[in-house]
Coordinates of C-alpha atoms in Angstrom, one line a residue:
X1 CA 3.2 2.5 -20.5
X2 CA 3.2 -1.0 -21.6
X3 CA 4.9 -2.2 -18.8
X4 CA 2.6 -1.0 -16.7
X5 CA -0.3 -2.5 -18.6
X6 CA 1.2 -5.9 -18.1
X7 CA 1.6 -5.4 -14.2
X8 CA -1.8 -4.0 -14.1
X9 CA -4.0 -5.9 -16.8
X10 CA -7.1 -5.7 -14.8
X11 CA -6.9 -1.7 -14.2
X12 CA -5.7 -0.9 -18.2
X13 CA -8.9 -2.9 -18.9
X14 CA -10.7 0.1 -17.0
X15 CA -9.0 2.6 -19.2
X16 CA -9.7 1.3 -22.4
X17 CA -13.0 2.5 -22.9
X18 CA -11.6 6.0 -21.6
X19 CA -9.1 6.5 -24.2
X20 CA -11.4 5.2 -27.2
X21 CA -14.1 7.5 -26.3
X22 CA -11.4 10.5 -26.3
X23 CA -10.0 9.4 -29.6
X24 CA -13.5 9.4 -31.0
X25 CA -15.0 12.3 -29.3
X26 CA -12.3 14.6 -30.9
X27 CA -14.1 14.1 -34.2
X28 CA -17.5 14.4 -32.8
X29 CA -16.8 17.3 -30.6
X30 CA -14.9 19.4 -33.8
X31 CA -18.6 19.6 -35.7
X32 CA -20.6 21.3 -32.8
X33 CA -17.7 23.5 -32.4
X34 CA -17.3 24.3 -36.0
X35 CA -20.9 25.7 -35.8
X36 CA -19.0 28.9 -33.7
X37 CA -15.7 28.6 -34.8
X38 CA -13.5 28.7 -37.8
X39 CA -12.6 24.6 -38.2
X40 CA -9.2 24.8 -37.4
X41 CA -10.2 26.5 -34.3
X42 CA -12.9 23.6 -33.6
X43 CA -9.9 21.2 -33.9
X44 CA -8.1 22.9 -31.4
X45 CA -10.8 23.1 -29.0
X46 CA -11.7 19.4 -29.3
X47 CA -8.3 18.2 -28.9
X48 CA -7.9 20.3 -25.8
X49 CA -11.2 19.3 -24.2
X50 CA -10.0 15.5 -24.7
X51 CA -6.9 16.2 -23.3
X52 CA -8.5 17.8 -20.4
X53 CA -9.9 13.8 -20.0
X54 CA -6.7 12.9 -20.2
X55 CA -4.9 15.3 -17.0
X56 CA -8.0 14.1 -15.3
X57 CA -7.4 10.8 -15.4
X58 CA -3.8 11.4 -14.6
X59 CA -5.0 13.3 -11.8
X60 CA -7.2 10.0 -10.4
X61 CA -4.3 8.1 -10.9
X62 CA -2.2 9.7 -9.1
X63 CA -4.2 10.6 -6.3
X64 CA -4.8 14.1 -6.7
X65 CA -8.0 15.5 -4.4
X66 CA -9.9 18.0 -5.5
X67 CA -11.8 19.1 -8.5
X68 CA -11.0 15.2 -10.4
X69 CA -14.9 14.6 -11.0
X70 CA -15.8 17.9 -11.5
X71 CA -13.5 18.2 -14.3
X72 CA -14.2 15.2 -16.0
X73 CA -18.1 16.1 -15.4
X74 CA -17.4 19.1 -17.5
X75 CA -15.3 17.0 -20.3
X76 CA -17.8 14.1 -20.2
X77 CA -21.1 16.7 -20.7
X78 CA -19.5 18.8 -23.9
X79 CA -18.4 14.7 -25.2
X80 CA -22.0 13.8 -24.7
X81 CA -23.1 16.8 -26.6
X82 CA -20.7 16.8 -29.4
X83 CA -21.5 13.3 -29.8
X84 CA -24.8 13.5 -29.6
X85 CA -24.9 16.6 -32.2
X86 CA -23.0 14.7 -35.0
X87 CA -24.6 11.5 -34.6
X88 CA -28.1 13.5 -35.3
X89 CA -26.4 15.6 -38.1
X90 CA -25.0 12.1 -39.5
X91 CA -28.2 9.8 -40.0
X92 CA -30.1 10.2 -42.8
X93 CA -33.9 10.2 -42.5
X94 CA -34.6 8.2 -45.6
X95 CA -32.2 5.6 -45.4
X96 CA -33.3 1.9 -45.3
X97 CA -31.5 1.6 -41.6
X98 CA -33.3 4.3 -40.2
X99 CA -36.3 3.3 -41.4
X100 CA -36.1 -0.5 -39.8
X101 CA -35.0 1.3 -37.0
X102 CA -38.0 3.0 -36.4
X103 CA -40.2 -0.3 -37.6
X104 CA -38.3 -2.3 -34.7
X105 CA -38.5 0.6 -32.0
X106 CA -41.8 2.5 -32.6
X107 CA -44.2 1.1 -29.9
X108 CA -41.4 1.8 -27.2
X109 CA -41.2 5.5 -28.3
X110 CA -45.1 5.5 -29.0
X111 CA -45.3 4.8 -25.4
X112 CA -42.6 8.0 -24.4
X113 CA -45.1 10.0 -26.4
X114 CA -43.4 10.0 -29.3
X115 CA -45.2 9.3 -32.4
X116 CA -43.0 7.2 -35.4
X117 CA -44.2 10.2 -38.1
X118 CA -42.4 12.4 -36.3
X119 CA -39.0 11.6 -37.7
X120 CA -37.1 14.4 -35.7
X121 CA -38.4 13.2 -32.6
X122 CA -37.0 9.8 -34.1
X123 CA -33.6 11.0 -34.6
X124 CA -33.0 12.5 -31.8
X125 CA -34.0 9.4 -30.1
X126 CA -31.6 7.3 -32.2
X127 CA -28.5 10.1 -31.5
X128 CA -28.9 10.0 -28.1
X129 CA -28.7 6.5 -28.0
X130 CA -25.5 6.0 -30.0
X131 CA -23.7 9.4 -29.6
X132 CA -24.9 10.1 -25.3
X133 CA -24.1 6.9 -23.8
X134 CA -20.2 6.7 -24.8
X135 CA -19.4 9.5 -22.3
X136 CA -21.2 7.9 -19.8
X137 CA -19.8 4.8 -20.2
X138 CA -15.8 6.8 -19.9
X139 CA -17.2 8.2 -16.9
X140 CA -18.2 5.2 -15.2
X141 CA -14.9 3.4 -16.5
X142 CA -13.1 6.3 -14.5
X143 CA -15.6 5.9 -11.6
X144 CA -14.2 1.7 -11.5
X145 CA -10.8 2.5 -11.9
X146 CA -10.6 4.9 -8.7
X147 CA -12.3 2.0 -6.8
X148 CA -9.9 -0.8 -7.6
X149 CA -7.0 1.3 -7.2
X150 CA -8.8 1.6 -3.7
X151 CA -9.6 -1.8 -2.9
X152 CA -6.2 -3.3 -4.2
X153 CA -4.4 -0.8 -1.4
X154 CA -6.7 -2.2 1.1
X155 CA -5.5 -6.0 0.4
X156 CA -2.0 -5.0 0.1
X157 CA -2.3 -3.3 3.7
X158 CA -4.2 -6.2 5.1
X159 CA -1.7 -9.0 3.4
X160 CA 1.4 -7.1 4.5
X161 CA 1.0 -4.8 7.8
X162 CA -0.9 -7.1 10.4
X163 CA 0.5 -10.1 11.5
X164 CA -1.2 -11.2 14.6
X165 CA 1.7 -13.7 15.6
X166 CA 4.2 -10.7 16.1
X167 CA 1.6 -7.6 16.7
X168 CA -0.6 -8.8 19.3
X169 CA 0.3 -12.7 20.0
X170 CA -2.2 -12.2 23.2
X171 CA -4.9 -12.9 20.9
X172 CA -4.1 -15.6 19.0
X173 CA -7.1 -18.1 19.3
X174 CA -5.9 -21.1 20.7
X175 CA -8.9 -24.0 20.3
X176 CA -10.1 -25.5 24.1
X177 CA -8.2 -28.2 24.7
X178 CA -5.3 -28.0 23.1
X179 CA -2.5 -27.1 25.0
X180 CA 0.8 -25.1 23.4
X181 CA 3.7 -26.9 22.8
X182 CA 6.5 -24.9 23.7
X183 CA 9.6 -25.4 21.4
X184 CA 12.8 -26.7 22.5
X185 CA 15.8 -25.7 20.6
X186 CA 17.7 -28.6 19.6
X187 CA 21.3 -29.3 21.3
X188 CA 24.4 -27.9 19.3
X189 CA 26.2 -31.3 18.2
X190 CA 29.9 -31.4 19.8
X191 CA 32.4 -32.5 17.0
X192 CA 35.0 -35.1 18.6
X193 CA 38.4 -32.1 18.4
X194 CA 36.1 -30.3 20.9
X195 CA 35.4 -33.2 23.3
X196 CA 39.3 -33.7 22.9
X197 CA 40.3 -29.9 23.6
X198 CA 37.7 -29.7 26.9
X199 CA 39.4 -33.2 27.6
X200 CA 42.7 -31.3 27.7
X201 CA 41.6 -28.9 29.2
X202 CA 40.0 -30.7 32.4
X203 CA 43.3 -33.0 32.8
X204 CA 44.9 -29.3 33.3
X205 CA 42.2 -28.2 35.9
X206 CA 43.0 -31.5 37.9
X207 CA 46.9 -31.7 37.9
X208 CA 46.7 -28.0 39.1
X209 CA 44.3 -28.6 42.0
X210 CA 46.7 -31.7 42.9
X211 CA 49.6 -29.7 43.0
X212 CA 47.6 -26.8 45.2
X213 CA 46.5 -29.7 47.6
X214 CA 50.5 -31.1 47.8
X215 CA 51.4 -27.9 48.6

């Protein structure tokens, strides 16, 4: 694994977000199941639901078709809602952050038709602000990885399987005129013991036509 976060450091930086948001989501997720199940069954459930996140991503990864976004859809909804359902059960109404919370944000939620006495309305606001966005933000982390993965096979493809000198050399642009300079292979440089051997060799060729033209 760390190997192939230093091949691929661009890419792991698209998975980070991913694999926070699972680790914290497990915690989040295990109080809105815990509302239905006994807690050691909520743990169970929200373990398995992040590592249904996980085969999902595996699955983009590996270019498995079929059912990848769906999937994650699922995962990333019951994240959002977990999340969302502790981060409301979590802020407390009186405290001093909330309060300059609401001080800072009121005309914007005033203007949504929300009024700033109504503190439920308030905090559930404020938890779908902090808890809802972190799923989106895996699922559109997954959405960029699957498109880089893409667009890095479409370079590689370009960079390594055309070659327009060897595919198609008909239409390599040749600028107007310029004329092509054909190559001409350089002569093979004759050492002096081969000029002497063809030497030898020709003095043979001649004494044996002399003797053919005595005869």
């Amino acid at each position: 694994m760390l190997e192939w976060v230093k091949n691929n450091p661009n890419r792991a930086m698209f998975l980070l977000p991913i694999v926070l948001v699972a680790v914290i989501s497990i915690s989040h997720v295990v109080s809105w199941y815990e509302m239905t199940n006994p807690i050691t069954w909520a743990i169970y459930l929200s373990i398995a639901i992040e590592v249904g996140a996980i085969t999902a991503l595996v699955a983009a990864t590996n270019k498995i078709k079929g059912g990848i976004w769906f999937m994650f859809g699922v995962v990333t909804f019951i994240q959002m809602v977990g999340n969302i359902f502790y981060s409301f059960k979590e802020i407390d109404a009186d405290g001093e952050l909330f309060n300059s919370w609401i001080e800072l944000t009121g005309p914007i939620w005033e203007l949504m038709g929300t009024d700033t006495t109504d503190i439920t309305g308030m905090k559930r606001w404020l938890a779908f602000l902090e808890g809802g966005l972190l799923p989106i933000i895996s699922l559109t982390s997954l959405h960029f990885f699957v498109k880089y993965e893409k667009s890095e096979e479409e370079v590689e493809e370009v960079s390594t399987d055309y070659n327009p000198m060897t595919e198609h050399p008909e239409d390599v642009y040749t600028p107007k005129g310029e004329e092509t300079i054909d190559v001409v292979e350089r002569p093979k440089k004759i050492t002096p013991d081969e000029i002497k051997k063809k030497g030898q060799s020709l003095n043979k060729t001649v004494k044996k036509n002399n003797n053919i033209g005595r005869i």
